[in-house]
Amino acid sequence: FWLEGAIENQFIGEQNKDVALFCLTFIRDMKTTLTIPILLRFYEEYSSSGNFLEFLEAIKAVTAFLALWRGYHGGTSQIDNVFREIMSKGSKHIPDAIAVKKGLKNKNKMPSAAQLKEYLKSYLKGRDALDKDRWIKGVAIQPLYRTSKILCRFLLFVASSNTCIDNDGKTLVRGRGGAFKDYLNLDSWNNKNFSTIEHVAPQTRGQSDWPNDIYVEAYMVDSIGNLSLLPERENSMVGNGSWAYKKLYYAAFSANTA
């Protein structure tokens, strides 16, 4: 998958392969090379046992950790050291009862995907990034558009998948299974309808009638809360227009009927 060869042809016949391919493509696009040895150990186990779901859980765990860590810190913040440590000696943050003392090096005892999750969660906990409210406060003040556009796309995909508008007309809530669009698949990730990141309030101060207080805090205009996904042409059309102008376009783009 790292060499970008025909990734859509992998795991033929496996249940939930779309989620696996979506996650692997995100990891590749983030260029997080040091995930490869960890994933390779779990892939070898899958190759010998045929247990794809265990491999899938490992892929999802690494993907979630990458997104949560980078979202909270903005930059890499020594994430490569975390992956090195897990490969070389396991996590120093978790109880001996579930630790694999020598890490994931070849020929060492393999942990389960559940144990890998505990490793990764322990690093988030060590950075105070495991608590949901604390993580939200952290990610909200990161200018993520400047640090990783790929991460912005991923977070918007995850936030939008299987969701609907709540009764208040403003809030996204998780919809009932199967009733709403699932974006966590390779086709959606490669879909040109979601190819570019649009700033709702323009990046440049003084464009149209946008309030100046949006630009007081340096991070705000490039934060995840000011971003959306649009096709390239439509992104150019809305440009730096006023909110009233943009809202008309957004309503047209998201209409349920022609």
Coordinates of C-alpha atoms in Angstrom, one line a residue:
F1 CA 0.0 0.0 0.0
W2 CA 2.9 2.3 0.7
L3 CA 4.0 2.2 -3.0
E4 CA 0.6 3.2 -4.1
G5 CA 0.1 0.2 -6.3
A6 CA -3.5 -0.9 -7.0
I7 CA -4.6 -0.7 -3.4
E8 CA -8.2 -1.1 -4.2
N9 CA -7.5 -4.7 -5.3
Q10 CA -6.2 -5.7 -1.9
F11 CA -8.1 -8.0 0.6
I12 CA -10.6 -9.2 -2.0
G13 CA -13.5 -11.0 -0.3
E14 CA -12.7 -9.7 3.2
Q15 CA -15.5 -8.2 5.2
N16 CA -14.9 -4.5 6.1
K17 CA -12.0 -4.2 3.6
D18 CA -13.2 -0.7 2.6
V19 CA -12.5 0.6 6.1
A20 CA -9.0 -1.0 6.0
L21 CA -8.1 0.5 2.6
F22 CA -9.5 3.9 3.7
C23 CA -7.3 3.9 6.8
L24 CA -4.2 2.6 5.0
T25 CA -4.5 5.3 2.4
F26 CA -4.8 8.0 5.0
I27 CA -1.6 6.6 6.8
R28 CA 0.2 6.6 3.5
D29 CA -0.9 10.1 2.5
M30 CA 0.3 11.3 6.0
K31 CA 3.7 9.8 5.1
T32 CA 4.0 8.3 8.6
T33 CA 6.6 5.7 7.6
L34 CA 7.2 4.3 11.0
T35 CA 3.7 2.7 11.1
I36 CA 4.9 0.2 8.5
P37 CA 6.8 -2.1 10.8
I38 CA 3.9 -2.3 13.3
L39 CA 1.3 -3.0 10.7
L40 CA 3.6 -5.5 9.0
R41 CA 3.8 -7.6 12.1
F42 CA 0.0 -7.8 12.3
Y43 CA -0.2 -8.4 8.5
E44 CA 2.1 -11.4 8.9
E45 CA -0.2 -12.8 11.6
Y46 CA -3.2 -12.3 9.3
S47 CA -1.3 -14.0 6.5
S48 CA -0.7 -17.1 8.7
S49 CA -3.9 -17.2 10.6
G50 CA -6.4 -15.7 8.1
N51 CA -7.9 -13.6 10.9
F52 CA -8.5 -10.4 9.0
L53 CA -10.6 -8.7 11.7
E54 CA -7.7 -8.8 14.1
F55 CA -5.5 -7.1 11.4
L56 CA -8.3 -4.6 10.8
E57 CA -8.5 -3.7 14.4
A58 CA -4.7 -3.0 14.4
I59 CA -5.0 -0.8 11.3
K60 CA -7.9 1.1 12.9
A61 CA -6.0 1.5 16.2
V62 CA -2.9 3.0 14.5
T63 CA -5.1 5.2 12.3
A64 CA -7.0 6.5 15.3
F65 CA -3.9 7.2 17.3
L66 CA -2.3 9.0 14.4
A67 CA -5.3 11.3 13.9
L68 CA -5.8 11.9 17.6
W69 CA -2.2 12.7 18.3
R70 CA -1.7 14.9 15.3
G71 CA -5.0 16.7 15.8
Y72 CA -4.2 17.4 19.4
H73 CA -0.6 18.6 18.9
G74 CA -0.9 20.1 15.5
G75 CA 2.5 18.9 14.4
T76 CA 4.2 15.5 14.8
S77 CA 5.3 16.1 18.4
Q78 CA 7.7 13.1 18.4
I79 CA 5.1 10.7 17.2
D80 CA 7.8 8.7 15.4
N81 CA 9.5 8.1 18.8
V82 CA 6.2 6.5 20.0
F83 CA 6.2 4.1 17.1
R84 CA 9.9 3.3 17.6
E85 CA 9.4 2.6 21.2
I86 CA 6.4 0.3 20.6
M87 CA 8.5 -1.6 18.1
S88 CA 11.7 -1.8 20.3
K89 CA 10.4 -2.3 23.8
G90 CA 6.6 -1.8 24.1
S91 CA 5.0 1.0 26.0
K92 CA 6.6 2.1 29.3
H93 CA 3.3 3.7 30.4
I94 CA 1.1 0.6 30.9
P95 CA 1.0 -2.2 33.5
D96 CA 3.3 -5.2 33.3
A97 CA 0.3 -7.4 33.1
I98 CA -0.4 -6.4 29.5
A99 CA 3.0 -5.2 28.4
V100 CA 5.1 -7.1 25.9
K101 CA 8.5 -6.2 27.3
K102 CA 10.5 -6.6 24.2
G103 CA 8.2 -4.8 21.9
L104 CA 7.1 -5.8 18.4
K105 CA 10.5 -6.7 17.0
N106 CA 10.5 -9.7 14.7
K107 CA 10.2 -13.1 16.5
N108 CA 9.0 -11.5 19.7
K109 CA 5.7 -12.5 21.1
M110 CA 2.9 -10.7 19.3
P111 CA 0.4 -8.7 21.3
S112 CA -3.3 -8.7 20.4
A113 CA -4.8 -5.7 18.6
A114 CA -6.5 -5.0 22.0
Q115 CA -3.1 -4.7 23.6
L116 CA -1.9 -2.5 20.9
K117 CA -4.8 -0.2 21.6
E118 CA -3.8 -0.1 25.2
Y119 CA -0.2 0.8 24.2
L120 CA -1.4 3.7 22.0
K121 CA -4.0 4.9 24.5
S122 CA -1.3 5.0 27.2
Y123 CA 0.7 7.6 25.2
L124 CA -2.4 9.7 24.7
K125 CA -3.0 9.6 28.4
G126 CA 0.6 10.6 29.1
R127 CA 0.0 13.7 27.0
D128 CA -3.5 14.4 28.6
A129 CA -5.0 13.8 25.2
L130 CA -7.1 10.8 26.0
D131 CA -9.8 12.8 27.8
K132 CA -12.5 13.7 25.3
D133 CA -13.2 17.3 26.5
R134 CA -9.5 18.0 26.8
W135 CA -8.9 16.7 23.3
I136 CA -11.7 18.8 21.8
K137 CA -10.3 21.9 23.5
G138 CA -6.8 21.1 22.2
V139 CA -7.8 20.4 18.6
A140 CA -10.0 23.5 18.4
I141 CA -7.0 25.8 18.9
Q142 CA -4.8 24.1 16.3
P143 CA -4.3 25.8 12.9
L144 CA -4.5 22.3 11.3
Y145 CA -4.9 23.6 7.8
R146 CA -1.4 24.9 8.0
T147 CA 0.1 21.8 9.5
S148 CA -1.6 19.0 7.6
K149 CA -4.3 19.3 5.0
I150 CA -4.5 15.5 4.8
L151 CA -5.4 15.3 8.5
C152 CA -8.1 18.0 8.0
R153 CA -9.7 16.0 5.2
F154 CA -9.6 12.9 7.4
L155 CA -11.2 14.5 10.4
L156 CA -13.9 16.0 8.3
F157 CA -14.6 12.6 6.7
V158 CA -14.8 11.0 10.2
A159 CA -17.0 13.7 11.6
S160 CA -19.4 13.6 8.7
S161 CA -19.7 9.8 8.3
N162 CA -23.2 8.3 9.2
T163 CA -24.4 11.7 10.5
C164 CA -27.5 13.8 10.2
I165 CA -28.5 17.3 11.4
D166 CA -30.1 17.2 14.9
N167 CA -33.5 18.7 15.7
D168 CA -31.8 22.0 16.6
G169 CA -30.9 22.4 12.9
K170 CA -27.3 23.1 13.8
T171 CA -25.6 20.1 15.3
L172 CA -24.3 16.9 13.6
V173 CA -25.3 13.8 15.4
R174 CA -24.6 10.1 14.6
G175 CA -27.4 8.6 12.5
R176 CA -29.0 5.2 12.7
G177 CA -26.8 2.5 11.1
G178 CA -27.2 2.2 7.4
A179 CA -29.6 5.1 7.1
F180 CA -27.0 7.7 6.3
K181 CA -23.9 8.0 4.1
D182 CA -20.8 6.2 5.1
Y183 CA -17.7 8.2 4.1
L184 CA -15.1 5.8 5.6
N185 CA -14.1 4.0 2.4
L186 CA -11.6 4.4 -0.4
D187 CA -14.2 5.5 -3.0
S188 CA -15.2 8.5 -0.9
W189 CA -11.6 9.4 -0.1
N190 CA -10.8 9.5 -3.8
N191 CA -14.1 11.2 -4.8
K192 CA -13.5 14.5 -6.6
N193 CA -16.6 15.9 -4.8
F194 CA -14.4 16.1 -1.6
S195 CA -11.1 16.9 -3.2
T196 CA -10.4 20.4 -1.8
I197 CA -10.6 22.1 1.5
E198 CA -12.7 25.2 1.6
H199 CA -12.3 28.0 4.2
V200 CA -15.7 29.2 5.2
A201 CA -14.4 32.5 6.5
P202 CA -11.7 33.5 4.0
Q203 CA -8.1 33.2 5.0
T204 CA -7.4 36.8 4.3
R205 CA -8.7 39.5 6.7
G206 CA -10.9 42.2 5.1
Q207 CA -12.5 40.0 2.5
S208 CA -16.2 41.0 2.2
D209 CA -18.1 41.6 5.4
W210 CA -16.6 38.9 7.6
P211 CA -16.2 40.0 11.3
N212 CA -12.6 41.0 12.2
D213 CA -12.7 39.0 15.4
I214 CA -12.4 35.8 13.4
Y215 CA -8.8 37.0 12.7
V216 CA -7.8 38.1 16.2
E217 CA -6.6 34.7 17.2
A218 CA -4.0 33.5 14.7
Y219 CA -5.1 29.9 14.7
M220 CA -8.9 30.4 14.2
V221 CA -9.2 30.9 10.5
D222 CA -7.2 27.7 9.8
S223 CA -8.8 25.6 12.6
I224 CA -11.0 22.6 11.8
G225 CA -14.2 24.5 12.7
N226 CA -13.7 26.9 9.7
L227 CA -13.1 24.2 7.1
S228 CA -15.3 22.2 4.7
L229 CA -14.8 20.0 1.7
L230 CA -15.8 20.9 -1.9
P231 CA -15.0 20.0 -5.4
E232 CA -12.2 22.1 -7.0
R233 CA -14.5 24.1 -9.3
E234 CA -17.1 24.8 -6.7
N235 CA -14.4 25.9 -4.2
S236 CA -13.2 28.5 -6.8
M237 CA -16.8 29.7 -7.3
V238 CA -17.5 30.5 -3.7
G239 CA -14.1 32.1 -3.3
N240 CA -13.8 34.9 -0.7
G241 CA -17.5 35.9 -0.8
S242 CA -19.6 37.1 2.0
W243 CA -21.5 34.6 4.3
A244 CA -24.8 35.4 2.6
Y245 CA -23.3 34.7 -0.8
K246 CA -21.5 31.5 0.3
K247 CA -24.6 30.2 2.1
L248 CA -26.6 30.2 -1.1
Y249 CA -23.9 28.1 -2.8
Y250 CA -23.6 25.7 0.2
A251 CA -27.4 25.3 0.2
A252 CA -27.3 24.4 -3.5
F253 CA -24.3 22.0 -3.2
S254 CA -26.0 20.1 -0.3
A255 CA -29.6 20.1 -1.7
N256 CA -31.3 16.7 -1.8
T257 CA -32.9 17.3 -5.2
A258 CA -31.9 18.8 -8.5

